[in-house]
Amino acid sequence: MKFYRGVNKLGPTSTEMANGFVNWPKHQAPTGNIYEWFKAQINPTYPAWDGKARYKIGDRVSFSNASFEAKSMINAPKALGAGPALPNPSPVGAPTAWTKLIFVPKDVAALGSNWRASTPGGLIATAATEVGSFSHMEYLYRMEYPDNDLYCFSVSDDGSATGQGVHPQEVALLARNSPYNQYLLITDASTIDELKNAKVLGLYHGIVHTQEVTFLTPIPRDKFTGWRLKTGQVGTFTPLP
């Protein structure tokens, strides 16, 4: 199966591309079971804000029936009422310390919509088609996994994989024939139980014609099968140096 991604500035000989697409900032990279992390992004529950706790960028808390994300490193106050701001717009400093989360996804459709509108740092936005892959960017890359190395699972509203994993069929997928006209999980795990050890995991957005695929895992350089400039001919790619 082929995937495409357009980027600016990152040419095939750039240092940043030496290992492929590896986007997670160190402070946000999930550890362990990436499938469980994916499910936790839907209708999430966050720990209550603790005025004595330290928070790092990206940490999320609940406070006063709302959810907030830390925009900066926040050290614990020396005493209650001192130090970093509460996750609330009224105390001094709060607007710079915390961001109120407005769109908290309640199901996989809302999560997919959020990710298409603005891919969170760390996730890798690709598409199964060139047209959906930011092909207007300076460089366009093509990545490819053998179909037999990947499996597609249906996904329920809460993000859980369902049914049997099947190898992707590229012709049917590009035509958006069922089941490729809905959200699917694309992974190297052949069973739902094996998803806990997945090294490849992406959310396929079959509900849109651009057929985006949001990868939660890195795409190593050995999966890159070509690149072109945005001004190049559609479908024509040059091997990476």
PDB file of C-alpha atoms in Angstrom:
ATOM      1  CA  MET A   1       0.000   0.000   0.000  1.00  0.00           C
ATOM      2  CA  LYS A   2       1.288   3.433  -0.922  1.00  0.00           C
ATOM      3  CA  PHE A   3       1.139   6.554   1.207  1.00  0.00           C
ATOM      4  CA  TYR A   4       2.031  10.120   0.244  1.00  0.00           C
ATOM      5  CA  ARG A   5       3.094  13.152   2.235  1.00  0.00           C
ATOM      6  CA  GLY A   6       3.987  16.677   1.219  1.00  0.00           C
ATOM      7  CA  VAL A   7       6.295  18.816   3.367  1.00  0.00           C
ATOM      8  CA  ASN A   8       8.145  22.110   3.142  1.00  0.00           C
ATOM      9  CA  LYS A   9      11.914  22.588   3.571  1.00  0.00           C
ATOM     10  CA  LEU A  10      12.669  18.914   4.299  1.00  0.00           C
ATOM     11  CA  GLY A  11      14.422  17.747   1.152  1.00  0.00           C
ATOM     12  CA  PRO A  12      15.606  14.171   0.692  1.00  0.00           C
ATOM     13  CA  THR A  13      19.175  15.002   1.778  1.00  0.00           C
ATOM     14  CA  SER A  14      18.195  17.068   4.827  1.00  0.00           C
ATOM     15  CA  THR A  15      19.368  15.888   8.230  1.00  0.00           C
ATOM     16  CA  GLU A  16      15.790  15.812   9.517  1.00  0.00           C
ATOM     17  CA  MET A  17      14.875  13.195   6.915  1.00  0.00           C
ATOM     18  CA  ALA A  18      17.732  10.819   7.722  1.00  0.00           C
ATOM     19  CA  ASN A  19      15.434   8.463   9.640  1.00  0.00           C
ATOM     20  CA  GLY A  20      12.212   9.126   7.753  1.00  0.00           C
ATOM     21  CA  PHE A  21       9.208  10.738   9.416  1.00  0.00           C
ATOM     22  CA  VAL A  22       9.682  10.682  13.192  1.00  0.00           C
ATOM     23  CA  ASN A  23       7.711  13.570  14.568  1.00  0.00           C
ATOM     24  CA  TRP A  24       7.029  13.000  18.248  1.00  0.00           C
ATOM     25  CA  PRO A  25       8.510  15.713  20.483  1.00  0.00           C
ATOM     26  CA  LYS A  26      10.321  13.943  23.330  1.00  0.00           C
ATOM     27  CA  HIS A  27       7.980  15.351  25.951  1.00  0.00           C
ATOM     28  CA  GLN A  28       4.860  14.087  24.139  1.00  0.00           C
ATOM     29  CA  ALA A  29       5.894  10.730  22.719  1.00  0.00           C
ATOM     30  CA  PRO A  30       3.572   8.013  24.025  1.00  0.00           C
ATOM     31  CA  THR A  31       5.206   4.938  25.442  1.00  0.00           C
ATOM     32  CA  GLY A  32       3.998   1.362  25.504  1.00  0.00           C
ATOM     33  CA  ASN A  33       0.690   0.438  23.901  1.00  0.00           C
ATOM     34  CA  ILE A  34       0.054   2.929  21.080  1.00  0.00           C
ATOM     35  CA  TYR A  35      -3.358   1.372  20.359  1.00  0.00           C
ATOM     36  CA  GLU A  36      -4.541   2.134  23.893  1.00  0.00           C
ATOM     37  CA  TRP A  37      -3.159   5.654  23.529  1.00  0.00           C
ATOM     38  CA  PHE A  38      -5.229   6.072  20.359  1.00  0.00           C
ATOM     39  CA  LYS A  39      -8.438   4.957  22.098  1.00  0.00           C
ATOM     40  CA  ALA A  40      -7.719   7.290  25.007  1.00  0.00           C
ATOM     41  CA  GLN A  41      -7.918  10.283  22.640  1.00  0.00           C
ATOM     42  CA  ILE A  42     -11.670   9.688  22.244  1.00  0.00           C
ATOM     43  CA  ASN A  43     -13.922  11.036  24.981  1.00  0.00           C
ATOM     44  CA  PRO A  44     -10.857  11.348  27.200  1.00  0.00           C
ATOM     45  CA  THR A  45     -10.798  11.761  30.947  1.00  0.00           C
ATOM     46  CA  TYR A  46      -7.982  13.800  32.447  1.00  0.00           C
ATOM     47  CA  PRO A  47      -6.764  13.921  36.036  1.00  0.00           C
ATOM     48  CA  ALA A  48      -8.010  16.782  38.160  1.00  0.00           C
ATOM     49  CA  TRP A  49      -5.733  19.809  38.309  1.00  0.00           C
ATOM     50  CA  ASP A  50      -3.414  19.662  41.321  1.00  0.00           C
ATOM     51  CA  GLY A  51      -2.099  23.000  42.547  1.00  0.00           C
ATOM     52  CA  LYS A  52       0.963  21.318  44.034  1.00  0.00           C
ATOM     53  CA  ALA A  53       1.925  19.317  40.958  1.00  0.00           C
ATOM     54  CA  ARG A  54       4.464  19.949  38.229  1.00  0.00           C
ATOM     55  CA  TYR A  55       3.247  19.857  34.633  1.00  0.00           C
ATOM     56  CA  LYS A  56       5.130  19.637  31.343  1.00  0.00           C
ATOM     57  CA  ILE A  57       4.090  20.995  27.959  1.00  0.00           C
ATOM     58  CA  GLY A  58       1.178  18.984  26.593  1.00  0.00           C
ATOM     59  CA  ASP A  59      -0.070  17.672  29.936  1.00  0.00           C
ATOM     60  CA  ARG A  60      -3.840  17.812  30.233  1.00  0.00           C
ATOM     61  CA  VAL A  61      -6.046  18.268  33.283  1.00  0.00           C
ATOM     62  CA  SER A  62      -9.678  18.736  34.166  1.00  0.00           C
ATOM     63  CA  PHE A  63     -10.783  21.762  36.141  1.00  0.00           C
ATOM     64  CA  SER A  64     -14.194  23.286  36.745  1.00  0.00           C
ATOM     65  CA  ASN A  65     -15.997  20.996  34.250  1.00  0.00           C
ATOM     66  CA  ALA A  66     -13.530  21.800  31.467  1.00  0.00           C
ATOM     67  CA  SER A  67     -10.290  20.387  30.069  1.00  0.00           C
ATOM     68  CA  PHE A  68      -6.990  22.248  29.731  1.00  0.00           C
ATOM     69  CA  GLU A  69      -3.557  21.657  28.190  1.00  0.00           C
ATOM     70  CA  ALA A  70      -0.315  23.066  29.558  1.00  0.00           C
ATOM     71  CA  LYS A  71       1.399  25.432  27.113  1.00  0.00           C
ATOM     72  CA  SER A  72       4.604  25.708  29.136  1.00  0.00           C
ATOM     73  CA  MET A  73       6.500  23.922  31.874  1.00  0.00           C
ATOM     74  CA  ILE A  74       4.698  24.563  35.149  1.00  0.00           C
ATOM     75  CA  ASN A  75       6.471  24.086  38.470  1.00  0.00           C
ATOM     76  CA  ALA A  76       4.575  23.401  41.657  1.00  0.00           C
ATOM     77  CA  PRO A  77       3.785  26.540  43.669  1.00  0.00           C
ATOM     78  CA  LYS A  78       5.565  27.020  46.966  1.00  0.00           C
ATOM     79  CA  ALA A  79       2.234  27.560  48.652  1.00  0.00           C
ATOM     80  CA  LEU A  80      -1.404  27.417  47.664  1.00  0.00           C
ATOM     81  CA  GLY A  81      -2.292  30.450  45.619  1.00  0.00           C
ATOM     82  CA  ALA A  82       1.303  31.157  44.672  1.00  0.00           C
ATOM     83  CA  GLY A  83       3.322  30.170  41.636  1.00  0.00           C
ATOM     84  CA  PRO A  84       1.836  29.024  38.337  1.00  0.00           C
ATOM     85  CA  ALA A  85      -1.635  29.902  37.265  1.00  0.00           C
ATOM     86  CA  LEU A  86      -4.693  27.786  37.731  1.00  0.00           C
ATOM     87  CA  PRO A  87      -6.213  26.335  34.557  1.00  0.00           C
ATOM     88  CA  ASN A  88      -8.822  29.030  34.649  1.00  0.00           C
ATOM     89  CA  PRO A  89      -9.017  32.280  32.642  1.00  0.00           C
ATOM     90  CA  SER A  90      -9.391  34.553  35.671  1.00  0.00           C
ATOM     91  CA  PRO A  91      -6.166  34.241  37.740  1.00  0.00           C
ATOM     92  CA  VAL A  92      -3.123  36.168  36.586  1.00  0.00           C
ATOM     93  CA  GLY A  93      -0.993  34.250  34.117  1.00  0.00           C
ATOM     94  CA  ALA A  94      -3.544  31.596  33.242  1.00  0.00           C
ATOM     95  CA  PRO A  95      -3.949  32.572  29.565  1.00  0.00           C
ATOM     96  CA  THR A  96      -0.224  31.997  28.995  1.00  0.00           C
ATOM     97  CA  ALA A  97       0.064  28.835  31.082  1.00  0.00           C
ATOM     98  CA  TRP A  98      -2.938  26.825  29.888  1.00  0.00           C
ATOM     99  CA  THR A  99      -5.085  26.393  26.800  1.00  0.00           C
ATOM    100  CA  LYS A 100      -8.714  25.445  27.249  1.00  0.00           C
ATOM    101  CA  LEU A 101      -9.594  22.489  25.029  1.00  0.00           C
ATOM    102  CA  ILE A 102     -12.658  23.470  23.032  1.00  0.00           C
ATOM    103  CA  PHE A 103     -13.143  20.447  20.791  1.00  0.00           C
ATOM    104  CA  VAL A 104     -12.835  17.271  22.843  1.00  0.00           C
ATOM    105  CA  PRO A 105     -13.718  14.385  20.489  1.00  0.00           C
ATOM    106  CA  LYS A 106     -16.604  12.180  21.607  1.00  0.00           C
ATOM    107  CA  ASP A 107     -16.214   9.531  18.886  1.00  0.00           C
ATOM    108  CA  VAL A 108     -13.830   8.442  16.141  1.00  0.00           C
ATOM    109  CA  ALA A 109     -15.566  10.664  13.549  1.00  0.00           C
ATOM    110  CA  ALA A 110     -14.939  13.760  15.682  1.00  0.00           C
ATOM    111  CA  LEU A 111     -11.349  12.676  16.315  1.00  0.00           C
ATOM    112  CA  GLY A 112     -10.752  12.174  12.601  1.00  0.00           C
ATOM    113  CA  SER A 113     -12.253  15.566  11.805  1.00  0.00           C
ATOM    114  CA  ASN A 114      -9.974  17.204  14.381  1.00  0.00           C
ATOM    115  CA  TRP A 115      -6.899  15.474  12.998  1.00  0.00           C
ATOM    116  CA  ARG A 116      -7.713  16.479   9.418  1.00  0.00           C
ATOM    117  CA  ALA A 117      -8.204  20.097  10.455  1.00  0.00           C
ATOM    118  CA  SER A 118      -4.972  20.251  12.452  1.00  0.00           C
ATOM    119  CA  THR A 119      -2.709  17.254  12.853  1.00  0.00           C
ATOM    120  CA  PRO A 120      -1.375  17.251  16.443  1.00  0.00           C
ATOM    121  CA  GLY A 121       2.369  17.439  16.884  1.00  0.00           C
ATOM    122  CA  GLY A 122       3.770  13.948  16.764  1.00  0.00           C
ATOM    123  CA  LEU A 123       1.222  12.459  14.400  1.00  0.00           C
ATOM    124  CA  ILE A 124       2.169  12.042  10.749  1.00  0.00           C
ATOM    125  CA  ALA A 125      -0.369  13.226   8.189  1.00  0.00           C
ATOM    126  CA  THR A 126      -0.299  11.198   4.973  1.00  0.00           C
ATOM    127  CA  ALA A 127      -2.834  10.127   2.380  1.00  0.00           C
ATOM    128  CA  ALA A 128      -3.495   7.139   0.157  1.00  0.00           C
ATOM    129  CA  THR A 129      -3.756   9.554  -2.779  1.00  0.00           C
ATOM    130  CA  GLU A 130      -1.416  12.276  -3.999  1.00  0.00           C
ATOM    131  CA  VAL A 131      -4.238  14.813  -4.028  1.00  0.00           C
ATOM    132  CA  GLY A 132      -4.852  14.383  -0.299  1.00  0.00           C
ATOM    133  CA  SER A 133      -1.225  14.484   0.753  1.00  0.00           C
ATOM    134  CA  PHE A 134      -0.396  18.214   0.813  1.00  0.00           C
ATOM    135  CA  SER A 135       1.014  17.868  -2.704  1.00  0.00           C
ATOM    136  CA  HIS A 136       1.192  21.673  -2.898  1.00  0.00           C
ATOM    137  CA  MET A 137       4.115  21.552  -0.457  1.00  0.00           C
ATOM    138  CA  GLU A 138       7.714  21.898  -1.649  1.00  0.00           C
ATOM    139  CA  TYR A 139       8.536  18.187  -1.506  1.00  0.00           C
ATOM    140  CA  LEU A 140       6.246  15.190  -1.965  1.00  0.00           C
ATOM    141  CA  TYR A 141       7.294  11.773  -0.686  1.00  0.00           C
ATOM    142  CA  ARG A 142       5.929   8.342  -1.498  1.00  0.00           C
ATOM    143  CA  MET A 143       6.120   5.574   1.106  1.00  0.00           C
ATOM    144  CA  GLU A 144       5.131   1.967   0.592  1.00  0.00           C
ATOM    145  CA  TYR A 145       4.436  -1.092   2.721  1.00  0.00           C
ATOM    146  CA  PRO A 146       3.786  -4.485   1.117  1.00  0.00           C
ATOM    147  CA  ASP A 147       0.046  -5.214   1.307  1.00  0.00           C
ATOM    148  CA  ASN A 148       0.785  -8.530   2.991  1.00  0.00           C
ATOM    149  CA  ASP A 149       2.548  -6.701   5.839  1.00  0.00           C
ATOM    150  CA  LEU A 150      -0.529  -4.644   6.710  1.00  0.00           C
ATOM    151  CA  TYR A 151      -4.013  -5.363   8.032  1.00  0.00           C
ATOM    152  CA  CYS A 152      -7.163  -3.242   8.070  1.00  0.00           C
ATOM    153  CA  PHE A 153      -9.642  -3.335  10.934  1.00  0.00           C
ATOM    154  CA  SER A 154     -13.013  -1.683  11.228  1.00  0.00           C
ATOM    155  CA  VAL A 155     -13.143   0.763  14.112  1.00  0.00           C
ATOM    156  CA  SER A 156     -16.061   1.499  16.435  1.00  0.00           C
ATOM    157  CA  ASP A 157     -17.090   4.920  17.704  1.00  0.00           C
ATOM    158  CA  ASP A 158     -14.939   4.521  20.809  1.00  0.00           C
ATOM    159  CA  GLY A 159     -11.849   3.712  18.752  1.00  0.00           C
ATOM    160  CA  SER A 160     -11.854  -0.030  19.375  1.00  0.00           C
ATOM    161  CA  ALA A 161     -10.866  -2.287  16.496  1.00  0.00           C
ATOM    162  CA  THR A 162     -13.560  -4.757  15.459  1.00  0.00           C
ATOM    163  CA  GLY A 163     -13.865  -7.786  13.193  1.00  0.00           C
ATOM    164  CA  GLN A 164     -11.086  -9.636  11.442  1.00  0.00           C
ATOM    165  CA  GLY A 165      -7.987  -7.987  10.066  1.00  0.00           C
ATOM    166  CA  VAL A 166      -7.733  -8.155   6.271  1.00  0.00           C
ATOM    167  CA  HIS A 167      -4.915  -7.167   3.959  1.00  0.00           C
ATOM    168  CA  PRO A 168      -5.601  -3.885   2.126  1.00  0.00           C
ATOM    169  CA  GLN A 169      -6.643  -4.136  -1.517  1.00  0.00           C
ATOM    170  CA  GLU A 170      -5.259  -1.040  -3.232  1.00  0.00           C
ATOM    171  CA  VAL A 171      -7.635  -0.986  -6.218  1.00  0.00           C
ATOM    172  CA  ALA A 172     -10.727  -1.270  -4.036  1.00  0.00           C
ATOM    173  CA  LEU A 173      -9.282   1.212  -1.545  1.00  0.00           C
ATOM    174  CA  LEU A 174      -8.595   3.896  -4.145  1.00  0.00           C
ATOM    175  CA  ALA A 175     -12.122   3.407  -5.503  1.00  0.00           C
ATOM    176  CA  ARG A 176     -13.411   3.802  -1.932  1.00  0.00           C
ATOM    177  CA  ASN A 177     -15.414   0.616  -2.241  1.00  0.00           C
ATOM    178  CA  SER A 178     -16.733  -0.792   1.038  1.00  0.00           C
ATOM    179  CA  PRO A 179     -15.156  -1.048   3.585  1.00  0.00           C
ATOM    180  CA  TYR A 180     -12.710   1.595   2.341  1.00  0.00           C
ATOM    181  CA  ASN A 181     -15.328   4.358   2.558  1.00  0.00           C
ATOM    182  CA  GLN A 182     -15.202   4.534   6.350  1.00  0.00           C
ATOM    183  CA  TYR A 183     -12.685   4.881   9.152  1.00  0.00           C
ATOM    184  CA  LEU A 184     -10.277   1.958   9.462  1.00  0.00           C
ATOM    185  CA  LEU A 185      -7.203   1.154  11.486  1.00  0.00           C
ATOM    186  CA  ILE A 186      -4.207   0.202   9.352  1.00  0.00           C
ATOM    187  CA  THR A 187      -1.580  -1.769  11.233  1.00  0.00           C
ATOM    188  CA  ASP A 188       1.038  -4.485  11.096  1.00  0.00           C
ATOM    189  CA  ALA A 189      -0.877  -6.438  13.756  1.00  0.00           C
ATOM    190  CA  SER A 190      -2.821  -9.376  12.327  1.00  0.00           C
ATOM    191  CA  THR A 191      -5.239  -9.705  15.270  1.00  0.00           C
ATOM    192  CA  ILE A 192      -6.886  -7.313  17.691  1.00  0.00           C
ATOM    193  CA  ASP A 193      -4.945  -8.862  20.550  1.00  0.00           C
ATOM    194  CA  GLU A 194      -1.664  -8.136  18.748  1.00  0.00           C
ATOM    195  CA  LEU A 195      -2.516  -4.436  18.447  1.00  0.00           C
ATOM    196  CA  LYS A 196      -0.933  -3.931  21.852  1.00  0.00           C
ATOM    197  CA  ASN A 197       2.437  -4.603  20.209  1.00  0.00           C
ATOM    198  CA  ALA A 198       1.809  -2.746  16.930  1.00  0.00           C
ATOM    199  CA  LYS A 199       4.823  -1.106  15.336  1.00  0.00           C
ATOM    200  CA  VAL A 200       2.662   0.387  12.569  1.00  0.00           C
ATOM    201  CA  LEU A 201      -0.645   2.075  13.353  1.00  0.00           C
ATOM    202  CA  GLY A 202      -2.582   4.621  11.329  1.00  0.00           C
ATOM    203  CA  LEU A 203      -6.141   5.920  11.155  1.00  0.00           C
ATOM    204  CA  TYR A 204      -7.473   5.761   7.592  1.00  0.00           C
ATOM    205  CA  HIS A 205     -10.098   8.437   6.781  1.00  0.00           C
ATOM    206  CA  GLY A 206     -12.163   6.694   4.132  1.00  0.00           C
ATOM    207  CA  ILE A 207     -15.121   9.013   4.613  1.00  0.00           C
ATOM    208  CA  VAL A 208     -13.360  11.742   2.615  1.00  0.00           C
ATOM    209  CA  HIS A 209     -12.209  11.522  -0.995  1.00  0.00           C
ATOM    210  CA  THR A 210      -8.692  12.628  -0.073  1.00  0.00           C
ATOM    211  CA  GLN A 211      -8.364   9.388   1.931  1.00  0.00           C
ATOM    212  CA  GLU A 212      -5.982  10.720   4.526  1.00  0.00           C
ATOM    213  CA  VAL A 213      -4.092   8.330   6.792  1.00  0.00           C
ATOM    214  CA  THR A 214      -2.881   9.687  10.131  1.00  0.00           C
ATOM    215  CA  PHE A 215       0.061   7.646  11.381  1.00  0.00           C
ATOM    216  CA  LEU A 216       0.610   7.348  15.105  1.00  0.00           C
ATOM    217  CA  THR A 217       3.892   5.541  14.529  1.00  0.00           C
ATOM    218  CA  PRO A 218       7.077   6.614  12.699  1.00  0.00           C
ATOM    219  CA  ILE A 219       7.552   5.883   9.005  1.00  0.00           C
ATOM    220  CA  PRO A 220      11.177   4.762   8.609  1.00  0.00           C
ATOM    221  CA  ARG A 221      13.228   5.886   5.652  1.00  0.00           C
ATOM    222  CA  ASP A 222      13.495   2.360   4.253  1.00  0.00           C
ATOM    223  CA  LYS A 223       9.767   2.601   3.443  1.00  0.00           C
ATOM    224  CA  PHE A 224      10.336   5.622   1.182  1.00  0.00           C
ATOM    225  CA  THR A 225      10.134   4.650  -2.483  1.00  0.00           C
ATOM    226  CA  GLY A 226      10.423   8.057  -4.116  1.00  0.00           C
ATOM    227  CA  TRP A 227      10.107  11.826  -4.015  1.00  0.00           C
ATOM    228  CA  ARG A 228       9.389  14.730  -6.321  1.00  0.00           C
ATOM    229  CA  LEU A 229       9.119  18.488  -6.206  1.00  0.00           C
ATOM    230  CA  LYS A 230       5.643  19.990  -6.131  1.00  0.00           C
ATOM    231  CA  THR A 231       6.240  21.107  -9.696  1.00  0.00           C
ATOM    232  CA  GLY A 232       6.957  17.538 -10.810  1.00  0.00           C
ATOM    233  CA  GLN A 233       4.637  15.362 -12.827  1.00  0.00           C
ATOM    234  CA  VAL A 234       1.914  13.606 -10.862  1.00  0.00           C
ATOM    235  CA  GLY A 235       2.766   9.927 -10.423  1.00  0.00           C
ATOM    236  CA  THR A 236       6.428  10.372 -11.298  1.00  0.00           C
ATOM    237  CA  PHE A 237       8.858   9.850  -8.437  1.00  0.00           C
ATOM    238  CA  THR A 238      12.635   9.686  -8.177  1.00  0.00           C
ATOM    239  CA  PRO A 239      14.379   7.227  -5.806  1.00  0.00           C
ATOM    240  CA  LEU A 240      15.827   8.857  -2.715  1.00  0.00           C
ATOM    241  CA  PRO A 241      19.605   9.420  -2.715  1.00  0.00           C
TER     242      PRO A 241
END
